[in-house]
PDB file of C-alpha atoms in Angstrom:
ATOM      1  CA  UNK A   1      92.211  34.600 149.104  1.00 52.00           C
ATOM      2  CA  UNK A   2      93.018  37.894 147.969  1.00 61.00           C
ATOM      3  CA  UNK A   3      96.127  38.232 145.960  1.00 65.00           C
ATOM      4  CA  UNK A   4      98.212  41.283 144.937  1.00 70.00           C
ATOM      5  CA  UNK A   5      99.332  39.522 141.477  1.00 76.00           C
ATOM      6  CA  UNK A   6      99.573  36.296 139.450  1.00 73.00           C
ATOM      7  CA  UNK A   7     101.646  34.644 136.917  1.00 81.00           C
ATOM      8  CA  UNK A   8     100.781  35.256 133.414  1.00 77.00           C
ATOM      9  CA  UNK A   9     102.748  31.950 131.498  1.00 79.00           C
ATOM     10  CA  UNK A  10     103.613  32.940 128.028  1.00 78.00           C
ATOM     11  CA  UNK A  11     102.331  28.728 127.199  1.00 76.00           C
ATOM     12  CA  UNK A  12      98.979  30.596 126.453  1.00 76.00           C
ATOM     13  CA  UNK A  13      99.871  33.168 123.888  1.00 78.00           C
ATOM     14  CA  UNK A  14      98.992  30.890 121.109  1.00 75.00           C
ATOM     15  CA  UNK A  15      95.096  30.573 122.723  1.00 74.00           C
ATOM     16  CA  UNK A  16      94.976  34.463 123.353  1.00 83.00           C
ATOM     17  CA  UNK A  17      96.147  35.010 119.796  1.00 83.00           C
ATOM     18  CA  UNK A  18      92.356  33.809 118.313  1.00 82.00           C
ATOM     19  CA  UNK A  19      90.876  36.328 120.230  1.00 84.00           C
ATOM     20  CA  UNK A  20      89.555  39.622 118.970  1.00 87.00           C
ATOM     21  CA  UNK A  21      90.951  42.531 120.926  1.00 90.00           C
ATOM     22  CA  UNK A  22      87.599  43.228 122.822  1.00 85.00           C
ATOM     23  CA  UNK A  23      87.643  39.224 124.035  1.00 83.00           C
ATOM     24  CA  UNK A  24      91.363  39.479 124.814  1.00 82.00           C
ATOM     25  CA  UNK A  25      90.362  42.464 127.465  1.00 87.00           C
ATOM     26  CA  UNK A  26      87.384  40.737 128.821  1.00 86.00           C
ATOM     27  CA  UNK A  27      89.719  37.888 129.373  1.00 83.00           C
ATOM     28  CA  UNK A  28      92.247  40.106 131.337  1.00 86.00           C
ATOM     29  CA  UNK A  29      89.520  41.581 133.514  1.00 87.00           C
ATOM     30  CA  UNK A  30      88.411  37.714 134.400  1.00 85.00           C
ATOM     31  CA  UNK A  31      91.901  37.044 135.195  1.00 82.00           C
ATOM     32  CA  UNK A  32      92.253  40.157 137.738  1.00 85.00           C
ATOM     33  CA  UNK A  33      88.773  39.632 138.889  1.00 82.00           C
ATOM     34  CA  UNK A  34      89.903  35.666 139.755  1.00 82.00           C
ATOM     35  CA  UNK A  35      92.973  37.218 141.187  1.00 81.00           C
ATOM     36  CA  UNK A  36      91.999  39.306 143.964  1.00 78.00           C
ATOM     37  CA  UNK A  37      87.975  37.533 144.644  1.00 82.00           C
ATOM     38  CA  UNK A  38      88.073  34.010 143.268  1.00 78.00           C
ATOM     39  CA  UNK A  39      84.894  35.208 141.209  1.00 81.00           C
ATOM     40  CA  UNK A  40      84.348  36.582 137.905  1.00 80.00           C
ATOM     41  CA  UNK A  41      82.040  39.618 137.501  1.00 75.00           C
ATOM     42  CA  UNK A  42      81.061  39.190 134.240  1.00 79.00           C
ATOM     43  CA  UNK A  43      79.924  36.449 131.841  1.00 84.00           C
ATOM     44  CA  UNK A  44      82.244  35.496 129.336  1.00 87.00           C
ATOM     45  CA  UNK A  45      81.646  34.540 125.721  1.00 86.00           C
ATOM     46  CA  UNK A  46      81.970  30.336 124.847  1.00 85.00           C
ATOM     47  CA  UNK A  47      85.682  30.978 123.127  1.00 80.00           C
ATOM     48  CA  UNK A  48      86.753  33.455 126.078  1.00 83.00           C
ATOM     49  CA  UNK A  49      85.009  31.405 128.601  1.00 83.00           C
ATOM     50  CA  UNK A  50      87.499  28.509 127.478  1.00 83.00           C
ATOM     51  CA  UNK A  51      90.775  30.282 127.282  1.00 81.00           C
ATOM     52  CA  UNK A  52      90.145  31.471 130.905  1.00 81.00           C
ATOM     53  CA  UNK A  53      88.814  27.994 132.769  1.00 83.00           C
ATOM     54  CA  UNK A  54      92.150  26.570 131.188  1.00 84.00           C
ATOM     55  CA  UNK A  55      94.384  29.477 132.546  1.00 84.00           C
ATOM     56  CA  UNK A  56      92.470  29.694 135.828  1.00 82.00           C
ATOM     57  CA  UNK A  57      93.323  25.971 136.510  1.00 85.00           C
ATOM     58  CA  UNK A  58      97.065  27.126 135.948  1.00 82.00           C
ATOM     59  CA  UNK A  59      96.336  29.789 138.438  1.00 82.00           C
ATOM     60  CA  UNK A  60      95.037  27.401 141.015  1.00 84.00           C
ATOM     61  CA  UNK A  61      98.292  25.036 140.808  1.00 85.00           C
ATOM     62  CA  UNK A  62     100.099  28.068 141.372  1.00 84.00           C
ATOM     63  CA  UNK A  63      98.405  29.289 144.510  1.00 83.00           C
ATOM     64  CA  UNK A  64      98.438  25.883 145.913  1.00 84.00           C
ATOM     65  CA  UNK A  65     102.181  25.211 145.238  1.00 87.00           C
ATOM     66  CA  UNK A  66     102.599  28.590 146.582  1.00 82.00           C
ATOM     67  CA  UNK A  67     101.151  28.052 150.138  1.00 82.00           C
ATOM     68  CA  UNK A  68     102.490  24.739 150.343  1.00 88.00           C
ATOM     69  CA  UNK A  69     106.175  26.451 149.625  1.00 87.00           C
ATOM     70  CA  UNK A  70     105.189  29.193 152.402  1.00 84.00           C
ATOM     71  CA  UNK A  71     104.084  26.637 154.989  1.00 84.00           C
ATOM     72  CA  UNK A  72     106.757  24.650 154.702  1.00 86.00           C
ATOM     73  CA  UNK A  73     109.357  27.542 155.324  1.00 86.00           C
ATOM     74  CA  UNK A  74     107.638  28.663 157.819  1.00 84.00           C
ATOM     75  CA  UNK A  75     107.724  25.129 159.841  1.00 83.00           C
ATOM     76  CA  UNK A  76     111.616  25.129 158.770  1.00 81.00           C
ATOM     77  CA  UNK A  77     111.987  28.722 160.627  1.00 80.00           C
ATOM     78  CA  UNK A  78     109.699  27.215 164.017  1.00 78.00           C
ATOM     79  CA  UNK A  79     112.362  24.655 163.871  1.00 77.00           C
ATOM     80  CA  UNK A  80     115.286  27.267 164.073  1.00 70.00           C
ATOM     81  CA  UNK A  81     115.932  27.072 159.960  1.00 62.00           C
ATOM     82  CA  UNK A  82     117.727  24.702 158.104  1.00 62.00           C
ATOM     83  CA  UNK A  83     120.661  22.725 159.937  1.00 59.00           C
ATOM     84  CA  UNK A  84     124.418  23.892 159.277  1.00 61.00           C
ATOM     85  CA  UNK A  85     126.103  22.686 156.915  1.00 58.00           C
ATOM     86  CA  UNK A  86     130.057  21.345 158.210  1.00 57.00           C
ATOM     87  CA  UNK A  87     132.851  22.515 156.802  1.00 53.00           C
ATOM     88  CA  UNK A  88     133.191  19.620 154.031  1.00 53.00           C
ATOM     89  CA  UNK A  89     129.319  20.492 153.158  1.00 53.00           C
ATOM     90  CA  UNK A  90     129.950  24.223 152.103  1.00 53.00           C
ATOM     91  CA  UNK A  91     131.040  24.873 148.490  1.00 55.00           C
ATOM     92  CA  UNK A  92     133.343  28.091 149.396  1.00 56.00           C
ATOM     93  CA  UNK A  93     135.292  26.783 152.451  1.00 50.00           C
ATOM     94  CA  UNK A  94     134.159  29.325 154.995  1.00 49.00           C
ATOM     95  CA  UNK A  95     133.335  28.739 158.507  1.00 48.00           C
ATOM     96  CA  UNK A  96     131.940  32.139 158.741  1.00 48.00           C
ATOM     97  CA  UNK A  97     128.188  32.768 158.081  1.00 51.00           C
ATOM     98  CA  UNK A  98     127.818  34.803 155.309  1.00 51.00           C
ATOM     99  CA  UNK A  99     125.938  38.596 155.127  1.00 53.00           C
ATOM    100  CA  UNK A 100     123.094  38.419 152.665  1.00 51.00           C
ATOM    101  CA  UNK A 101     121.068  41.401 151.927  1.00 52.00           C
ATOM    102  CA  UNK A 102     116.945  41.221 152.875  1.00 55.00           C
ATOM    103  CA  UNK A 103     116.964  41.613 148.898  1.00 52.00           C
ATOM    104  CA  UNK A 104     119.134  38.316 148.034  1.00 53.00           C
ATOM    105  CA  UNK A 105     116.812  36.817 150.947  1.00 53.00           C
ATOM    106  CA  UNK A 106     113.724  37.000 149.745  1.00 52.00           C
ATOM    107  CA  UNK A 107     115.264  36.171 146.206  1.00 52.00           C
ATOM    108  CA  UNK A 108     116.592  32.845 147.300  1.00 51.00           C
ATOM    109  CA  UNK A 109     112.925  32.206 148.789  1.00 49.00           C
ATOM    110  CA  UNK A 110     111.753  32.136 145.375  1.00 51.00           C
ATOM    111  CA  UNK A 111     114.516  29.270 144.339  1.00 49.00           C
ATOM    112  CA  UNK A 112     113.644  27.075 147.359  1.00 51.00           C
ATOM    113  CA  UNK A 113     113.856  23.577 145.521  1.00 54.00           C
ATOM    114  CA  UNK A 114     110.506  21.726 146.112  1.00 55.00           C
ATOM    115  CA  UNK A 115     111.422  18.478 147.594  1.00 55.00           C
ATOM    116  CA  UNK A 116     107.874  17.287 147.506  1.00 56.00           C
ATOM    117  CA  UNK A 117     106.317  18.544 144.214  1.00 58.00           C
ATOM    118  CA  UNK A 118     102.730  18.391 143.452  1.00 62.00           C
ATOM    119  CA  UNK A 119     102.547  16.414 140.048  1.00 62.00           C
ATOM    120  CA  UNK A 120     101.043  17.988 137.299  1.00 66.00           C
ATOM    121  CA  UNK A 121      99.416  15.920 135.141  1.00 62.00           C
ATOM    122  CA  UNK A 122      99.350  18.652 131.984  1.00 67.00           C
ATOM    123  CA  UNK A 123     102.957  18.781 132.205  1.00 62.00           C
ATOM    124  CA  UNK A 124     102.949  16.463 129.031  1.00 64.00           C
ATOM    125  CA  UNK A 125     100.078  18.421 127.190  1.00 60.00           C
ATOM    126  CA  UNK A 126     101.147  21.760 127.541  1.00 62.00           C
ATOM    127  CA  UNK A 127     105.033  20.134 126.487  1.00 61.00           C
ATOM    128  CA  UNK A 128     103.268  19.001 123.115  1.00 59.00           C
ATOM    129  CA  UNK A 129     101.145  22.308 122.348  1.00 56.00           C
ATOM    130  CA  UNK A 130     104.369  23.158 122.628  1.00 64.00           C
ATOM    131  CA  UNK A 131     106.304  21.513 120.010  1.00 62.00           C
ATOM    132  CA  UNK A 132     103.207  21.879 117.713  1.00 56.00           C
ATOM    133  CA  UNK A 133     103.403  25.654 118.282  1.00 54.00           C
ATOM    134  CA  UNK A 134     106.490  25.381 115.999  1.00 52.00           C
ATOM    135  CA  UNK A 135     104.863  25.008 112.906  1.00 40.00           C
ATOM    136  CA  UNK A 136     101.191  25.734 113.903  1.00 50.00           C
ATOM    137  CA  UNK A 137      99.317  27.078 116.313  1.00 58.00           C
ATOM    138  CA  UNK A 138      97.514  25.723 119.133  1.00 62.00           C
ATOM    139  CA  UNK A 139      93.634  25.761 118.896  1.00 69.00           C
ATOM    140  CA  UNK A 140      91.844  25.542 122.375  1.00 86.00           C
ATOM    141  CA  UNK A 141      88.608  24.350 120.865  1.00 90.00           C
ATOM    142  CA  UNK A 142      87.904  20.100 120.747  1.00 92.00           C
ATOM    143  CA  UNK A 143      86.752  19.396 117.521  1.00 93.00           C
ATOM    144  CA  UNK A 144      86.235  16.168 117.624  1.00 93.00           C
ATOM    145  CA  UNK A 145      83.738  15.951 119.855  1.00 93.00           C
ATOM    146  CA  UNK A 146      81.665  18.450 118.348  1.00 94.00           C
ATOM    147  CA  UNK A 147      81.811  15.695 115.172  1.00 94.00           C
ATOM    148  CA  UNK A 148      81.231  12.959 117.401  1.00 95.00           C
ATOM    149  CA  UNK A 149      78.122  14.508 119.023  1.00 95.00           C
ATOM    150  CA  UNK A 150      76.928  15.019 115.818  1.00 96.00           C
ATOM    151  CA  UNK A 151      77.659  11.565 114.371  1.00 95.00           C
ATOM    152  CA  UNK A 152      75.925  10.322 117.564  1.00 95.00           C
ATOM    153  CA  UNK A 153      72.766  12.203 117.740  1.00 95.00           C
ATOM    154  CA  UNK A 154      71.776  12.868 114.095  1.00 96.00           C
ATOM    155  CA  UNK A 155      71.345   9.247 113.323  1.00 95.00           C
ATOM    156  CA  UNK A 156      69.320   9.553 110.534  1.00 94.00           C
ATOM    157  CA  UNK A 157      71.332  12.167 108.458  1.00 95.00           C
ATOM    158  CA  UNK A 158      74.565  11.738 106.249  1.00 95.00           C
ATOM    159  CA  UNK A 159      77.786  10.853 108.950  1.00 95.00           C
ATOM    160  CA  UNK A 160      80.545  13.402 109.003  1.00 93.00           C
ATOM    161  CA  UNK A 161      83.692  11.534 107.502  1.00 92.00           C
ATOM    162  CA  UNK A 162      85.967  14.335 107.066  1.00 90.00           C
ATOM    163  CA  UNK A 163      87.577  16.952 109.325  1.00 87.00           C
ATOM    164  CA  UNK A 164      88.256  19.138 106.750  1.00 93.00           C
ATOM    165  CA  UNK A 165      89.300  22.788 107.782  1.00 93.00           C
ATOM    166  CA  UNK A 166      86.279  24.626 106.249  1.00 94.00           C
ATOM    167  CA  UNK A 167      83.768  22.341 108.954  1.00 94.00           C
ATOM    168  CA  UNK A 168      86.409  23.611 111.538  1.00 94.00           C
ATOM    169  CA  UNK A 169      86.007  27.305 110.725  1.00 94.00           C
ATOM    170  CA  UNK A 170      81.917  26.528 110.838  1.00 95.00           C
ATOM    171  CA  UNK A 171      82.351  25.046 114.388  1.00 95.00           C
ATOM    172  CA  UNK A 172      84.312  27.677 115.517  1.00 94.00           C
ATOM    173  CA  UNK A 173      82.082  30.669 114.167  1.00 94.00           C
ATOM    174  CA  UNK A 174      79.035  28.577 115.997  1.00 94.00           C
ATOM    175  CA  UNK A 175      81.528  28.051 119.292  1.00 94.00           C
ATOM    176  CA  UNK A 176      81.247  32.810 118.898  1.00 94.00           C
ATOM    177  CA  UNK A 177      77.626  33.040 119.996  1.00 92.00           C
ATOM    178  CA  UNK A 178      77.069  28.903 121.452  1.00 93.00           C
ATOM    179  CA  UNK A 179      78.642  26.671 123.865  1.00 93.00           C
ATOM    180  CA  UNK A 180      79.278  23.451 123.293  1.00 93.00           C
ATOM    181  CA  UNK A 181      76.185  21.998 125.020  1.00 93.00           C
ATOM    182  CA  UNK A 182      73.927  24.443 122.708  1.00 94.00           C
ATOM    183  CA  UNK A 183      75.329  23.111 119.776  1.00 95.00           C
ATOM    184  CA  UNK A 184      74.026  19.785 120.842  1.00 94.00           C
ATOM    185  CA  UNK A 185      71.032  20.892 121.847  1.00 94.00           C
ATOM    186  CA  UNK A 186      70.977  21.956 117.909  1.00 95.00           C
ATOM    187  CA  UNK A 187      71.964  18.324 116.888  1.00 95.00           C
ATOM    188  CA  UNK A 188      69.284  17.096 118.802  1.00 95.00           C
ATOM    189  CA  UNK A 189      66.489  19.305 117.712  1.00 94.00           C
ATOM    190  CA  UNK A 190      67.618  18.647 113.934  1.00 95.00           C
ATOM    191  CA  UNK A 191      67.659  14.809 114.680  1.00 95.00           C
ATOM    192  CA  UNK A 192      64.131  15.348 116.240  1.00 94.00           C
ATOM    193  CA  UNK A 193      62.489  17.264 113.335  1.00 94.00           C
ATOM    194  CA  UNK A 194      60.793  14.736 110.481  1.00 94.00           C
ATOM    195  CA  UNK A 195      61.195  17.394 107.760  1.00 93.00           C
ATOM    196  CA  UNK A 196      64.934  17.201 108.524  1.00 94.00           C
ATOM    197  CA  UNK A 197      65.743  13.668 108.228  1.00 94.00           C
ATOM    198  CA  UNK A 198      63.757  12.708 104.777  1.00 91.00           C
ATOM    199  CA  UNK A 199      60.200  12.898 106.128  1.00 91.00           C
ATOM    200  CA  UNK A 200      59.009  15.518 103.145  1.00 91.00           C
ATOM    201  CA  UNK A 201      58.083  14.996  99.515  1.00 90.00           C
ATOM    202  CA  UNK A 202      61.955  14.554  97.769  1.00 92.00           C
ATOM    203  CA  UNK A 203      63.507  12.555 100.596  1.00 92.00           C
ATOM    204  CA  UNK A 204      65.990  15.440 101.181  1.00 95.00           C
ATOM    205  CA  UNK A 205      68.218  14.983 104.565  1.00 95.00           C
ATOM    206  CA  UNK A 206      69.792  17.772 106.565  1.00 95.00           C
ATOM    207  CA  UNK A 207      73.911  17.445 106.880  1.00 96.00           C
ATOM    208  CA  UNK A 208      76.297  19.119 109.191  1.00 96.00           C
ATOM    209  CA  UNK A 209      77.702  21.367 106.763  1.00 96.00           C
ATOM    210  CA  UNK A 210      73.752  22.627 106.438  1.00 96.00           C
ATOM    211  CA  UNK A 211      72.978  22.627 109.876  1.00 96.00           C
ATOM    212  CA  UNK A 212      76.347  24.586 110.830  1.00 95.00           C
ATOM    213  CA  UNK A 213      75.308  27.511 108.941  1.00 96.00           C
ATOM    214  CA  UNK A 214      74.068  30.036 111.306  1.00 94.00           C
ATOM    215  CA  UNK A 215      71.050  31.207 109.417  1.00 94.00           C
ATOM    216  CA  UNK A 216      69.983  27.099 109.455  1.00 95.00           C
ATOM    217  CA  UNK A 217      70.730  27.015 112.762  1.00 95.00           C
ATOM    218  CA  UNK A 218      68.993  30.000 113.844  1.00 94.00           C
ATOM    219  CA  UNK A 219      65.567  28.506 112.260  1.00 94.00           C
ATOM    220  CA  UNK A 220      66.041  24.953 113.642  1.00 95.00           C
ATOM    221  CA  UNK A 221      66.159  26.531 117.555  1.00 93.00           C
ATOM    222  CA  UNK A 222      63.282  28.677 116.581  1.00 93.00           C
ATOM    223  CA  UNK A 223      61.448  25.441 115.635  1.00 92.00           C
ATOM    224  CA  UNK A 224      60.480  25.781 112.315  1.00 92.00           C
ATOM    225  CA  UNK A 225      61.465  22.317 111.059  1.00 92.00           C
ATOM    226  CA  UNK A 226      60.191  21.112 114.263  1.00 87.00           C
ATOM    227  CA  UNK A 227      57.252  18.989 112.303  1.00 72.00           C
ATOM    228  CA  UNK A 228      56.983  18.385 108.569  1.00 52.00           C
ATOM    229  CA  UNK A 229      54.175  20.310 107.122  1.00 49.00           C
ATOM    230  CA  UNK A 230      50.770  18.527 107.811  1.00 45.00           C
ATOM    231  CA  UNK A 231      48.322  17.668 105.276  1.00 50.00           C
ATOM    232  CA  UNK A 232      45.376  19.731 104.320  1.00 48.00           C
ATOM    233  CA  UNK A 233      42.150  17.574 105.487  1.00 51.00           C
ATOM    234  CA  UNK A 234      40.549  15.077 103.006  1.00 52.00           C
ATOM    235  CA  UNK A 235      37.748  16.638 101.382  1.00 55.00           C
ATOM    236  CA  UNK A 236      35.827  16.212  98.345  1.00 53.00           C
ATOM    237  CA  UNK A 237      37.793  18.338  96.640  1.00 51.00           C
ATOM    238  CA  UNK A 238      41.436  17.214  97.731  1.00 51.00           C
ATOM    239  CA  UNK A 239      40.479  13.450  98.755  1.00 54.00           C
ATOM    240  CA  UNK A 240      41.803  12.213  95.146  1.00 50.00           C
ATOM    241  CA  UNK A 241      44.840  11.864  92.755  1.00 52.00           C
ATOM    242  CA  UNK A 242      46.049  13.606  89.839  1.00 50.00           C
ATOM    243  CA  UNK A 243      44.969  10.568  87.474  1.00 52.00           C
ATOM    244  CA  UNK A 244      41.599  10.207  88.976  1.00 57.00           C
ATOM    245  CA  UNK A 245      40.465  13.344  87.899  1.00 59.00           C
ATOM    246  CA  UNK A 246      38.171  13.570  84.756  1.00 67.00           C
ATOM    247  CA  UNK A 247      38.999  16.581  83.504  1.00 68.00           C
ATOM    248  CA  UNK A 248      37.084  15.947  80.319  1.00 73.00           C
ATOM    249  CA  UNK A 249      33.464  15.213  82.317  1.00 77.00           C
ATOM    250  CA  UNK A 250      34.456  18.849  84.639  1.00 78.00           C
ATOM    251  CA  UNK A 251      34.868  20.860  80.888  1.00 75.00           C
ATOM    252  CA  UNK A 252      31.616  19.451  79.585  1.00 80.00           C
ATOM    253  CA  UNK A 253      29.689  20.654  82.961  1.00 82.00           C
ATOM    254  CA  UNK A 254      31.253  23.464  82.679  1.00 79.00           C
ATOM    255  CA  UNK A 255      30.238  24.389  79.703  1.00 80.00           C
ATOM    256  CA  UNK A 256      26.503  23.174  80.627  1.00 85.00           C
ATOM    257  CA  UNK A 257      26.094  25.792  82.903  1.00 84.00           C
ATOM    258  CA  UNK A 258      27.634  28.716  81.162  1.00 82.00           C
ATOM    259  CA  UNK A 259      24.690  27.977  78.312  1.00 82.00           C
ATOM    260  CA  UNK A 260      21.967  27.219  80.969  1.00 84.00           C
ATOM    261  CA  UNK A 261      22.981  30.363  82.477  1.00 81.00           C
ATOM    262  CA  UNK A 262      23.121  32.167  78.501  1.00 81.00           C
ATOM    263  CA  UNK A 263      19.257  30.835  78.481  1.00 80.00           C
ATOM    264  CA  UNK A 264      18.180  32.242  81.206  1.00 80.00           C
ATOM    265  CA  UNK A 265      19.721  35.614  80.740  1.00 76.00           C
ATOM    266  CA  UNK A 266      17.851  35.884  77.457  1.00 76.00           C
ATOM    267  CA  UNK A 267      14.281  34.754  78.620  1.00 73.00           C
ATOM    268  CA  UNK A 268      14.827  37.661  81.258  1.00 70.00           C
ATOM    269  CA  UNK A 269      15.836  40.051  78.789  1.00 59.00           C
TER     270      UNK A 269
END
């Protein structure tokens, strides 16, 4: 449904904050795009994608509350309006019926008490962001299960222990340019790759911290870890060990044929 406007709740200023002034205006132009088509027109990065699915379900709850009010005045005026109150009922005493500007009308539609409210069951979330908002401010993005994706698919590599805020800042410059499911889609392929998880000659694992950093990341999903590096085939040349080698026997043949070859130089001279 087409709408000429919508209600911009001030509960999100502390998610709009941490984004950069080009995201905040992509944001708006969801918003007004959600407003008057129910679509967006544009795809939205992971961090602006999330501030705008949690104020679009906001928006939703509004419109529905909305056309619920509307229907049921309109099934109060089919019914003649609301019955008259008696003389005991009414605050000032009057009998008369009072002149109210269309103004004051349409304001005192707006104030309608809901007798049957739709429950909201963020009331309680949005009422702690709140209270946190005092001394910090609200982050939208869910860091724990970023760790607990990780701690459950990269089985084989050291278990993140710590939330500390410097693996925060690493999730959310990762959240810029992947969404959630990406980034485990990274886990995954790091979890898959032999090289990764201690299959290579010092035993070395991969850890979040190393996989988190973009320029890791970047060559894990172009699948250059994807398979430790494979042996060169045994020949007669690499089919031994260090110690097996006589190095002593190889100098003396050596030498053999740089004299042979010394003798036969000088019998063709």
């Amino acid at each position: 449904m087409k709408k000429e406007d919508f209600v911009f709740h001030l509960e999100y200023r502390e998610q709009i904050d941490m984004l950069s002034t080009e995201q905040k205006g992509e944001l708006l132009d969801a918003l007004c795009d959600y407003a008057q088509t129910g679509e967006v027109q544009n795809e939205l990065d992971p961090l602006t994608k999330m501030c705008f699915s949690i104020m679009r379900q906001r928006m939703d709850r509004d419109t529905e509350n909305y056309e619920k009010k509307c229907e049921r005045l309109r099934a109060n005026g089919a019914k003649g309006g609301r019955p008259s109150k008696t003389e005991e009922e009414k605050p000032n005493g009057f009998s008369g019926n009072q002149m109210v500007s269309d103004e004051n009308q349409e304001n005192q539609i707006d104030v309608v008490p809901d007798p049957d409210p739709v429950p909201d069951p963020d009331k309680d979330k949005r009422q702690t962001h709140r209270d946190r908002a005092q001394t910090r401010k609200a982050d939208p993005i869910d860091y724990q299960s970023i760790f607990d994706a990780y701690n459950s698919i990269c089985t084989s590599m050291p278990p993140v222990e710590t939330f500390s805020e410097s693996r925060k800042k690493a999730i959310r410059s990762m959240l810029r340019t992947r969404s959630p499911d990406e980034v485990k889609q990274l886990f995954a392929r790091a979890q898959a790759s032999p090289f990764l998880t201690g299959t290579n000659d010092t035993g070395w694992r991969a850890s979040f911290d190393w996989i988190m950093n973009q320029s890791n990341a970047a060559k894990i999903l172009e699948g250059n870890y994807d398979r430790s590096n494979p042996r060169p085939k045994a020949t007669q040349f690499t089919n031994y060990s260090h110690e097996q080698v006589d190095w002593d026997a190889i100098s003396r043949q050596v030498r053999e044929r740089e004299r042979l070859k010394e003798k036969e130089d000088a019998g063709s001279g």
